[in-house]
């Protein structure tokens, strides 16, 4: 059961909730009712009050004992006995039902108008007779004094079928092209038919003449009349295809009141409630109940599915609706009247609900955040499994548990006071130097990117159509500031040559980095930061200062490379001397194999083939001359040349190597004597 309150009017939907499958046994149904809360709260007023697919129309017999409903698929009629609160019988039909009516006090005489132009009569035992009308019918009405059935449809004629004689009578000739709806006044038996031109034609069955013509299109925005209903001797309501309801007094051609549903949907049903002087109008979306005199809304009902028909149980506050859904709704509105005699227990039930209003689902719960859960501490662990339902970042907790925690925390005010003080401190810190969260890797690069971003934000140098992205917040470059393998090596040759002023800039950034690290440490210790004077920026360098920096870096690189090679050469020499001091190794020389002592003959042969200039350059680099294992024996000669003697020696060799010069000829002719 669903309870809604519209305009301070309680509406009880008795058909709301889950319906149990028919194939379940009674034992399984009882077990399901114990487990499922929705099934426990369900009120099954009439058993199996539903259709297989869709219910098209619904009516109540004049004695109030039977409720008949027509539906599909397959086309069928179902009769429910309200005294037994169950289904009495079900009959399947050959085609869909357009409209049906109950001719007797109970279900013993029924008339059905089908979509295939057939009119079918049913008696108490079942099918009785079947005939056909000339045109497709849309609605019909029964005139009790003369036992005539009036059929209207896709024709200008109104067909009459007399049930006493069992034959068709002369048709009523009208000026309309087609008719949609008809009704007979129960007081003076005036017959009225609504046309597609938006007019209502009134006929007197006694003389078979039209007595009045009412043009409803002048007072509405449509030319199509879809609903028609009489109330008393002088009142009539007309529903249009665009959602307007017009109230007429038969003595006037102008409407007393025009009520608009504002949905633009055709009016499906019209009913009058004489006790409260209300009109119940329904389209496919909503049922509106409004006062007949003023048009003020009394209440409204908006079901979950589209509405096909509405039936009011006589002299009560109960409504039945036929929907585009298997389940037919049963609505009980105590403000309209009491419950019917066969379900009088509904009055006691609704009174108890009003005296003890049902609490909503979350009245006994409290929504708490993760911070609240952390503050609960040990108390949370006790009730975690029974009382807590965690969903995303929020949780639902029993309100009693939350109140117990509040009462057991006597220092709540102190915590509140500390939170307020902390908020004030944070507000004051916002005006000071803002801390920048630096990554673990490439901190100096991160500072450079931050400075560049701030500079671009200040000068606003953004091109149209190109939005500058921050590398620090880009997930594609996330590993560059997390993985140590991406650390920039500032001592590499490429870095030092491509960044000529990196030394000075890096010094500034190192100072700034030290300041930030110091400020972060102070922040972690939760010490208040005092205002610090910003350090004076160093004077800007000249435009050509980077040239000297590049030269200095290249000179340092050459010096480092030379020292590295000398150290490598000394290491190799030390390793070689160490190998010679070890025990000698003996090798067997095979026939036809060239002798190579200690595996060093190839290098020595290459050295002997080199020119004197190349050998002198090699000796100049090393500063030592070694002659080992030569053809004359194992001898070693070592000498060192001074710089002056070295230059003289090189000039002397140049003189010898040039035969065209006279000086070289004289020198060759002159004998060389040792000094």
XYZ file of C-alpha atoms in Angstrom:
675
model
C 0.000 0.000 0.000
C 1.229 3.447 -0.918
C 0.112 6.536 0.963
C 0.347 9.979 -0.666
C -0.791 13.381 0.503
C -1.927 15.784 -2.212
C -3.381 19.138 -1.146
C -3.826 17.739 2.416
C -5.912 14.848 1.066
C -4.754 11.318 1.873
C -4.773 8.898 -1.068
C -4.234 5.174 -0.426
C -3.136 3.059 -3.380
C -4.156 -0.437 -2.315
C -2.703 -2.118 -5.410
C 0.804 -0.770 -4.889
C 3.532 -3.313 -4.180
C 4.778 -6.620 -5.469
C 2.364 -9.265 -6.707
C 3.117 -12.905 -5.984
C 3.366 -15.351 -8.907
C 0.383 -17.625 -9.363
C 2.462 -20.784 -9.655
C 3.881 -20.468 -6.134
C 2.506 -22.806 -3.544
C 0.864 -21.535 -0.379
C 3.850 -22.632 1.666
C 6.262 -20.633 -0.469
C 3.981 -17.609 -0.398
C 3.913 -17.679 3.408
C 7.694 -18.017 3.511
C 8.079 -15.091 1.130
C 5.778 -12.940 3.229
C 8.040 -13.497 6.233
C 11.173 -12.395 4.381
C 10.095 -9.644 1.999
C 9.018 -6.367 3.611
C 7.210 -5.156 0.480
C 5.110 -8.313 0.416
C 4.285 -7.903 4.112
C 2.996 -4.355 3.575
C 0.970 -5.347 0.512
C -2.838 -5.328 0.768
C -4.511 -7.657 -1.703
C -8.043 -6.312 -1.526
C -9.385 -8.424 -4.413
C -7.491 -11.548 -5.326
C -5.953 -11.618 -8.843
C -7.253 -8.145 -9.639
C -5.259 -7.815 -12.861
C -5.127 -8.633 -16.559
C -2.545 -10.634 -18.512
C -1.393 -7.590 -20.465
C -3.581 -4.448 -20.532
C -6.967 -3.453 -19.130
C -9.014 -1.213 -21.457
C -12.245 -0.505 -19.508
C -13.764 -1.244 -16.104
C -17.311 -0.938 -14.647
C -19.238 -1.764 -11.464
C -22.680 -3.402 -11.496
C -25.634 -1.409 -10.148
C -25.980 -3.600 -7.087
C -22.295 -2.962 -6.256
C -21.418 -6.637 -5.884
C -19.553 -7.236 -9.147
C -16.661 -5.488 -10.850
C -16.223 -6.266 -14.542
C -13.095 -5.454 -16.550
C -12.246 -5.940 -20.219
C -8.690 -6.404 -21.362
C -6.232 -8.007 -23.724
C -4.203 -10.053 -24.765
C -6.012 -12.376 -25.457
C -9.290 -10.424 -25.495
C -11.270 -11.357 -22.405
C -13.737 -10.221 -19.770
C -13.216 -10.832 -16.068
C -15.844 -10.593 -13.335
C -14.845 -10.140 -9.671
C -17.185 -10.789 -6.765
C -16.604 -8.137 -4.113
C -18.391 -10.161 -1.442
C -15.964 -13.029 -1.961
C -13.001 -10.728 -2.768
C -11.986 -13.006 -5.619
C -12.426 -13.734 -9.317
C -15.857 -15.149 -10.176
C -15.378 -16.025 -13.862
C -13.347 -15.214 -16.928
C -14.514 -15.371 -20.565
C -12.348 -15.052 -23.634
C -13.660 -13.168 -26.683
C -12.969 -13.243 -30.409
C -11.811 -9.618 -30.748
C -10.921 -6.612 -28.614
C -13.642 -4.733 -26.782
C -14.234 -1.069 -27.668
C -16.926 -0.538 -25.022
C -19.239 -2.655 -22.885
C -22.192 -2.056 -20.566
C -24.096 -3.924 -17.853
C -27.846 -4.016 -18.629
C -29.021 -5.788 -15.488
C -28.517 -5.249 -11.785
C -25.847 -7.951 -11.706
C -23.653 -9.597 -14.362
C -26.473 -11.634 -15.981
C -26.914 -9.303 -19.009
C -23.849 -7.870 -20.714
C -23.337 -6.122 -24.084
C -19.946 -5.833 -25.814
C -19.042 -3.673 -28.816
C -16.036 -5.143 -30.633
C -13.503 -3.621 -32.993
C -14.759 -5.767 -35.888
C -18.288 -4.147 -35.828
C -19.829 -7.064 -33.951
C -22.190 -6.571 -31.009
C -22.090 -9.524 -28.612
C -24.626 -10.316 -25.879
C -23.837 -12.426 -22.836
C -26.199 -13.935 -20.335
C -25.449 -15.461 -16.958
C -24.259 -18.740 -18.419
C -22.101 -17.152 -21.159
C -22.395 -16.164 -24.825
C -25.994 -15.557 -25.927
C -26.213 -13.734 -29.291
C -24.033 -11.901 -31.783
C -24.947 -9.379 -34.492
C -23.221 -6.795 -36.630
C -23.701 -3.052 -37.195
C -23.142 -1.392 -40.599
C -20.237 0.860 -39.533
C -17.403 0.651 -37.037
C -18.699 1.637 -33.649
C -16.953 3.790 -31.023
C -19.521 4.016 -28.223
C -23.096 3.050 -27.349
C -25.770 3.784 -24.734
C -28.831 1.886 -23.521
C -32.264 3.532 -23.285
C -34.108 1.622 -20.548
C -37.738 2.779 -21.190
C -37.707 1.648 -24.829
C -35.023 -1.100 -24.600
C -33.084 0.550 -27.455
C -29.317 0.469 -27.957
C -27.881 3.602 -29.642
C -24.573 3.028 -31.490
C -22.333 5.878 -32.693
C -19.175 5.567 -34.713
C -17.559 6.253 -38.073
C -20.807 7.322 -39.688
C -23.237 10.229 -39.794
C -26.044 7.888 -38.744
C -26.882 6.765 -35.215
C -27.924 3.096 -35.321
C -30.755 1.821 -33.112
C -31.166 -1.794 -32.036
C -34.321 -2.719 -30.166
C -33.718 -5.614 -27.767
C -37.409 -6.299 -27.148
C -38.215 -6.850 -30.832
C -34.750 -8.147 -31.735
C -34.330 -5.976 -34.834
C -32.754 -2.703 -36.014
C -34.961 0.386 -36.114
C -34.652 3.398 -38.378
C -31.390 5.244 -37.863
C -31.123 8.827 -36.707
C -29.834 11.063 -39.511
C -27.419 13.723 -38.253
C -25.476 16.574 -39.849
C -22.109 15.355 -38.470
C -19.675 13.223 -40.426
C -18.624 11.006 -37.491
C -19.390 10.556 -33.806
C -17.048 9.692 -30.950
C -19.132 9.425 -27.781
C -22.746 9.353 -26.542
C -24.716 9.335 -23.300
C -28.329 9.316 -22.044
C -29.544 11.521 -19.217
C -30.933 9.268 -16.449
C -33.597 11.837 -15.443
C -35.439 12.876 -18.602
C -33.800 10.356 -21.003
C -32.298 12.973 -23.342
C -29.820 11.390 -25.771
C -26.629 13.373 -26.597
C -23.853 12.507 -29.056
C -20.464 14.212 -29.449
C -19.128 14.739 -32.972
C -15.623 15.169 -34.390
C -16.548 18.757 -35.326
C -16.703 19.666 -31.640
C -20.485 19.767 -31.429
C -23.014 17.993 -29.196
C -26.348 16.938 -30.745
C -29.289 16.294 -28.416
C -32.147 14.016 -29.448
C -35.492 13.140 -27.886
C -35.997 9.348 -28.180
C -39.780 9.756 -28.118
C -40.041 11.755 -31.381
C -36.732 10.866 -33.043
C -35.976 14.523 -33.755
C -32.978 16.649 -32.853
C -34.024 19.101 -30.173
C -30.758 21.073 -29.714
C -27.271 21.594 -31.131
C -24.422 22.763 -28.887
C -21.184 24.052 -30.463
C -18.333 23.302 -28.012
C -15.572 24.266 -30.436
C -16.338 27.958 -29.887
C -15.238 27.667 -26.232
C -12.222 25.363 -26.680
C -9.164 24.972 -28.892
C -10.243 21.741 -30.535
C -12.900 20.374 -32.823
C -12.972 16.867 -31.388
C -15.207 15.737 -28.506
C -13.929 12.651 -26.705
C -15.979 12.419 -23.480
C -19.536 13.202 -22.476
C -21.328 12.807 -19.139
C -24.666 13.942 -17.660
C -25.198 14.929 -14.057
C -28.735 15.448 -12.854
C -31.363 16.955 -15.126
C -29.555 20.102 -16.261
C -25.774 19.626 -15.949
C -23.492 18.130 -18.585
C -19.680 17.852 -18.909
C -17.881 17.617 -22.240
C -14.229 16.554 -22.637
C -12.136 17.521 -25.658
C -9.125 15.950 -27.350
C -6.775 18.714 -26.149
C -7.449 18.302 -22.447
C -10.268 20.808 -21.716
C -13.397 20.004 -19.740
C -16.467 22.205 -20.356
C -19.344 22.350 -17.873
C -22.746 23.269 -19.352
C -26.199 24.056 -18.130
C -28.632 22.666 -20.714
C -30.527 25.933 -20.623
C -27.526 27.869 -21.969
C -25.260 27.481 -24.968
C -22.261 28.998 -23.143
C -20.169 26.910 -20.750
C -20.360 27.661 -17.053
C -16.704 26.681 -16.522
C -13.753 25.557 -18.641
C -11.108 23.447 -16.882
C -7.814 22.708 -18.610
C -5.565 19.775 -17.675
C -2.562 21.512 -19.303
C -1.218 18.224 -20.668
C -2.686 18.442 -24.154
C -4.000 14.864 -23.908
C -7.542 13.684 -24.744
C -9.990 13.353 -21.875
C -10.598 9.650 -21.260
C -13.247 9.660 -18.561
C -15.678 12.013 -16.773
C -17.476 11.339 -13.482
C -19.463 13.406 -10.975
C -19.321 13.207 -7.213
C -22.599 14.643 -5.979
C -21.879 14.519 -2.235
C -18.939 16.974 -2.452
C -20.053 18.625 -5.705
C -16.867 17.515 -7.504
C -15.925 16.583 -11.046
C -13.468 13.741 -11.681
C -11.811 14.148 -15.072
C -9.042 11.900 -16.308
C -6.679 11.833 -19.254
C -4.025 9.225 -19.937
C -1.618 10.798 -17.421
C -3.529 12.168 -14.432
C -6.858 12.090 -12.587
C -7.978 15.533 -11.412
C -10.711 16.140 -8.852
C -11.960 19.720 -8.794
C -14.928 21.701 -7.542
C -17.774 22.078 -9.977
C -18.526 25.704 -9.144
C -15.052 27.244 -8.872
C -12.777 24.811 -10.668
C -10.414 24.728 -7.680
C -8.390 21.538 -7.389
C -9.463 19.189 -4.621
C -6.712 16.622 -5.231
C -5.078 14.742 -8.074
C -3.736 11.237 -8.673
C -0.931 10.465 -11.092
C -0.378 6.710 -11.539
C 2.877 5.228 -12.798
C 1.294 3.990 -16.048
C -1.121 5.497 -18.563
C -4.828 5.491 -17.758
C -7.477 3.974 -20.034
C -10.622 4.257 -17.903
C -11.773 5.342 -14.421
C -14.703 3.900 -12.482
C -16.071 5.344 -9.223
C -17.642 2.895 -6.799
C -21.100 4.313 -5.957
C -21.509 6.207 -2.686
C -17.943 5.652 -1.507
C -14.424 7.026 -1.729
C -13.057 4.132 -3.818
C -11.865 4.343 -7.418
C -10.874 1.653 -9.909
C -8.590 2.501 -12.840
C -7.851 0.538 -16.014
C -4.214 1.092 -16.990
C -1.695 0.239 -19.674
C -0.390 -2.342 -17.246
C -1.470 -5.803 -16.093
C -2.348 -4.545 -12.609
C -5.540 -2.532 -12.113
C -5.255 0.176 -9.465
C -7.568 0.373 -6.471
C -7.534 3.840 -4.894
C -9.185 4.736 -1.612
C -9.680 8.411 -0.699
C -11.365 8.782 2.723
C -12.116 12.461 2.017
C -14.502 11.454 -0.800
C -16.519 9.049 1.300
C -16.422 5.893 3.417
C -15.180 2.545 2.291
C -17.678 0.135 0.677
C -19.499 -2.330 2.891
C -17.509 -5.318 1.608
C -14.199 -3.677 2.683
C -15.267 -1.616 5.685
C -12.073 -2.593 7.518
C -10.268 0.021 5.408
C -11.773 2.791 7.548
C -10.288 1.321 10.722
C -6.968 0.781 8.991
C -6.713 4.351 7.734
C -7.732 5.762 11.129
C -4.948 3.810 12.810
C -2.465 5.064 10.238
C -3.514 8.654 10.865
C -3.254 8.254 14.646
C 0.159 6.542 14.395
C 1.783 8.029 11.327
C 4.253 5.677 9.773
C 7.826 6.866 9.967
C 9.778 7.214 6.817
C 12.636 4.887 6.015
C 15.425 7.128 7.291
C 13.796 8.543 10.414
C 15.703 6.089 12.581
C 18.988 6.643 10.745
C 21.524 9.409 10.392
C 23.763 10.181 7.434
C 27.355 10.512 8.571
C 30.597 11.234 6.761
C 33.878 9.361 7.003
C 35.157 11.923 9.495
C 32.185 11.186 11.738
C 32.915 7.479 11.450
C 36.509 8.074 12.529
C 35.303 10.107 15.500
C 33.062 7.242 16.616
C 36.156 5.139 17.264
C 35.651 1.973 19.324
C 31.876 2.398 19.388
C 31.792 2.036 15.618
C 33.505 -1.352 15.719
C 30.811 -2.723 18.040
C 27.839 -1.891 15.814
C 29.540 -2.079 12.425
C 27.982 -5.311 11.215
C 24.421 -4.621 12.417
C 23.901 -0.904 12.035
C 26.109 0.443 9.302
C 25.542 0.502 5.576
C 28.426 2.066 3.705
C 27.709 3.543 0.273
C 30.445 5.469 -1.560
C 31.709 8.237 0.725
C 28.705 8.331 3.087
C 27.144 5.938 5.551
C 23.850 5.332 7.320
C 23.986 4.778 11.065
C 21.325 4.183 13.679
C 20.452 7.525 15.258
C 20.488 5.957 18.727
C 24.119 4.918 18.316
C 25.047 8.403 17.190
C 23.280 9.938 20.201
C 25.035 7.511 22.565
C 28.384 8.571 21.191
C 27.407 12.227 21.584
C 26.416 11.733 25.226
C 29.566 9.758 26.037
C 31.812 12.492 24.660
C 32.023 15.211 27.348
C 34.750 17.070 25.483
C 32.675 17.784 22.408
C 32.745 21.520 23.058
C 36.543 21.508 23.372
C 36.846 19.709 20.041
C 34.460 22.193 18.478
C 36.505 25.094 19.880
C 39.756 23.614 18.524
C 38.186 23.185 15.101
C 37.151 26.829 15.073
C 40.651 27.953 16.080
C 42.153 25.759 13.382
C 39.834 27.313 10.798
C 40.884 30.819 11.844
C 44.559 29.874 11.538
C 43.989 28.427 8.079
C 42.268 31.630 6.995
C 45.228 33.705 8.179
C 47.687 31.385 6.431
C 45.905 31.945 3.163
C 47.264 35.498 3.118
C 50.850 34.351 3.633
C 53.283 32.462 1.478
C 51.413 29.603 -0.168
C 53.110 26.253 0.142
C 53.668 24.290 -3.016
C 53.514 20.553 -2.875
C 56.606 19.271 -4.668
C 57.048 15.781 -6.128
C 59.677 13.322 -4.976
C 61.589 13.300 -8.282
C 62.790 16.296 -10.342
C 61.914 18.903 -7.736
C 63.882 21.676 -9.480
C 62.107 20.933 -12.765
C 58.782 21.105 -10.939
C 59.696 24.532 -9.511
C 60.620 25.733 -13.009
C 57.271 24.547 -14.411
C 55.394 26.216 -11.563
C 57.188 29.497 -12.177
C 56.478 29.311 -15.897
C 52.794 28.626 -15.210
C 52.542 31.570 -12.826
C 54.290 33.807 -15.346
C 51.895 32.800 -18.132
C 48.915 33.332 -15.828
C 50.095 36.844 -14.971
C 50.762 38.065 -18.493
C 47.862 36.063 -19.980
C 49.877 34.869 -22.958
C 47.517 32.168 -24.205
C 46.915 31.740 -27.882
C 43.389 31.386 -29.211
C 42.344 27.815 -29.793
C 45.337 26.440 -27.850
C 44.941 25.893 -24.141
C 48.194 25.485 -22.225
C 48.207 22.393 -20.038
C 50.114 21.982 -16.806
C 52.570 19.092 -17.048
C 52.425 18.535 -13.299
C 48.694 17.744 -13.469
C 48.908 15.749 -16.721
C 48.715 11.989 -16.158
C 50.859 11.337 -19.233
C 53.912 12.863 -17.493
C 53.142 11.463 -14.051
C 55.990 8.947 -14.088
C 58.553 11.703 -14.727
C 57.940 13.007 -11.201
C 57.519 9.602 -9.504
C 60.015 7.179 -11.038
C 63.683 7.820 -9.986
C 64.845 6.542 -13.393
C 63.596 9.804 -14.905
C 65.757 11.982 -12.645
C 67.512 14.716 -14.641
C 71.333 14.370 -14.483
C 72.674 17.906 -14.198
C 76.290 16.732 -14.449
C 75.919 15.221 -17.911
C 77.635 16.863 -20.883
C 74.427 17.449 -22.831
C 72.704 19.114 -19.890
C 75.624 21.447 -19.172
C 76.015 22.516 -22.794
C 72.310 22.954 -23.555
C 71.732 24.963 -20.388
C 74.399 27.684 -20.377
C 73.086 29.540 -17.357
C 71.970 26.458 -15.454
C 74.492 27.059 -12.699
C 73.096 30.429 -11.651
C 69.468 29.429 -12.101
C 70.008 26.174 -10.237
C 71.500 28.085 -7.326
C 68.358 30.203 -7.076
C 66.134 27.149 -7.280
C 68.170 25.300 -4.691
C 67.691 28.185 -2.290
C 63.977 28.235 -3.023
C 63.794 24.468 -2.643
C 65.470 24.645 0.740
C 62.973 27.294 1.827
C 60.025 25.180 0.689
C 61.361 22.076 2.437
C 61.831 24.053 5.595
C 58.308 25.470 5.369
C 56.848 21.998 4.774
C 58.637 20.691 7.849
C 57.250 23.531 9.912
C 53.782 22.847 8.522
C 53.945 19.187 9.498
C 54.909 20.151 13.037
C 51.840 22.491 13.057
C 53.851 25.513 14.103
C 52.611 28.915 13.202
C 54.521 30.535 10.375
C 55.772 34.028 10.991
C 55.926 36.551 8.228
C 59.191 36.395 6.359
C 60.697 39.071 4.212
C 61.136 37.925 0.669
C 64.788 37.655 -0.431
C 66.031 40.216 -2.881
C 66.305 38.908 -6.353
C 69.726 38.866 -7.910
C 70.541 41.276 -10.613
C 69.817 40.163 -14.093
C 72.761 38.998 -16.209
C 73.890 40.635 -19.374
C 72.547 39.434 -22.648
C 75.943 37.923 -23.641
C 76.758 36.336 -20.294
C 75.675 32.904 -21.553
C 78.530 32.879 -24.098
C 81.159 32.954 -21.365
C 79.263 30.309 -19.496
C 79.291 28.018 -22.526
C 83.027 28.498 -23.012
C 83.709 27.838 -19.358
C 81.603 24.681 -19.437
C 83.392 23.403 -22.544
C 86.803 24.077 -20.970
C 85.776 22.213 -17.852
C 84.468 19.326 -19.926
C 87.757 19.039 -21.851
C 89.741 19.098 -18.636
C 87.528 16.444 -17.092
C 87.816 14.275 -20.220
C 91.633 14.582 -20.171
C 91.838 13.655 -16.512
C 89.533 10.741 -17.076
C 91.694 9.345 -19.911
C 94.886 9.758 -17.916
C 93.369 7.906 -14.983
C 92.202 5.155 -17.292
C 95.682 4.868 -18.844
C 97.357 4.693 -15.461
C 94.900 2.039 -14.397
C 95.674 -0.076 -17.475
C 99.436 0.318 -16.918
C 99.055 -0.677 -13.306
C 97.047 -3.724 -14.325
C 99.708 -4.709 -16.892
C 102.597 -4.406 -14.456
C 100.620 -6.434 -11.988
C 100.170 -9.180 -14.599
C 103.956 -9.236 -15.322
C 104.797 -9.661 -11.662
C 102.747 -12.808 -11.475
C 104.135 -16.267 -12.275
C 105.065 -16.719 -15.958
C 102.746 -18.704 -18.161
C 104.062 -21.179 -20.708
C 102.527 -21.780 -24.095
C 103.255 -24.452 -26.697
C 104.082 -23.122 -30.146
C 102.621 -25.303 -32.871
C 104.084 -25.810 -36.348
C 103.261 -22.993 -38.793
C 102.102 -20.609 -36.056
C 103.683 -17.186 -35.733
C 105.300 -16.443 -32.431
C 103.671 -13.762 -30.352
C 105.212 -13.267 -26.962
C 102.680 -12.547 -24.231
C 100.036 -11.744 -26.809
C 101.447 -8.205 -27.326
C 103.286 -8.615 -30.642
C 100.424 -7.326 -32.764
C 100.309 -4.032 -30.877
C 104.074 -3.618 -31.062
C 104.159 -4.407 -34.750
C 101.511 -1.776 -35.329
C 103.553 0.672 -33.300
C 106.692 -0.062 -35.361
C 104.840 0.584 -38.608
C 103.736 3.996 -37.352
C 105.700 7.110 -38.362
C 108.158 8.831 -36.103
C 105.801 11.759 -35.605
C 102.976 9.501 -34.409
C 105.294 7.676 -32.042
C 106.642 10.961 -30.644
C 103.093 12.230 -30.100
C 102.268 9.026 -28.267
C 105.401 9.374 -26.145
C 104.542 13.035 -25.490
C 101.112 12.081 -24.165
C 102.434 9.351 -21.934
C 105.794 10.997 -21.046
C 107.445 7.560 -20.961
C 109.141 5.493 -23.672
C 109.207 1.749 -23.231
C 111.157 -0.747 -25.396
C 110.536 -4.312 -24.343
C 111.252 -7.597 -26.086
C 112.905 -6.088 -29.160
C 114.987 -8.047 -31.652
C 118.220 -7.237 -29.835
C 116.951 -8.542 -26.509
C 114.928 -7.641 -23.529
C 116.107 -4.134 -22.789
C 114.316 -1.069 -21.525
C 115.225 2.557 -22.188
C 113.361 5.309 -20.367
C 113.860 9.062 -20.733
C 111.820 12.226 -20.197
C 111.926 15.323 -22.443
C 111.665 18.779 -21.059
C 109.473 21.319 -22.743
C 112.360 23.346 -24.273
C 114.271 20.260 -25.451
C 111.027 18.846 -26.809
C 110.375 21.943 -28.959
C 113.959 21.934 -30.261
C 113.722 18.296 -31.111
C 110.504 18.832 -33.073
C 112.013 21.760 -35.047
C 115.059 19.662 -35.838
C 112.900 16.876 -37.226
C 111.014 19.342 -39.410
C 114.280 20.587 -40.893
C 115.351 17.050 -41.730
C 112.012 16.146 -43.316
C 112.140 19.119 -45.824
C 114.814 18.336 -48.559
C 114.192 21.524 -50.546
C 115.431 23.855 -47.845
C 119.034 24.884 -47.731
C 119.183 24.666 -44.029
C 118.285 20.999 -44.096
C 120.991 20.393 -46.757
C 123.599 22.087 -44.647
C 122.559 20.186 -41.668
C 122.777 16.912 -43.582
C 126.207 17.794 -44.868
C 127.386 18.961 -41.480
C 128.434 16.152 -39.181
C 126.428 15.716 -36.015
C 128.361 15.696 -32.828
C 127.050 15.133 -29.427
C 127.300 18.085 -27.065
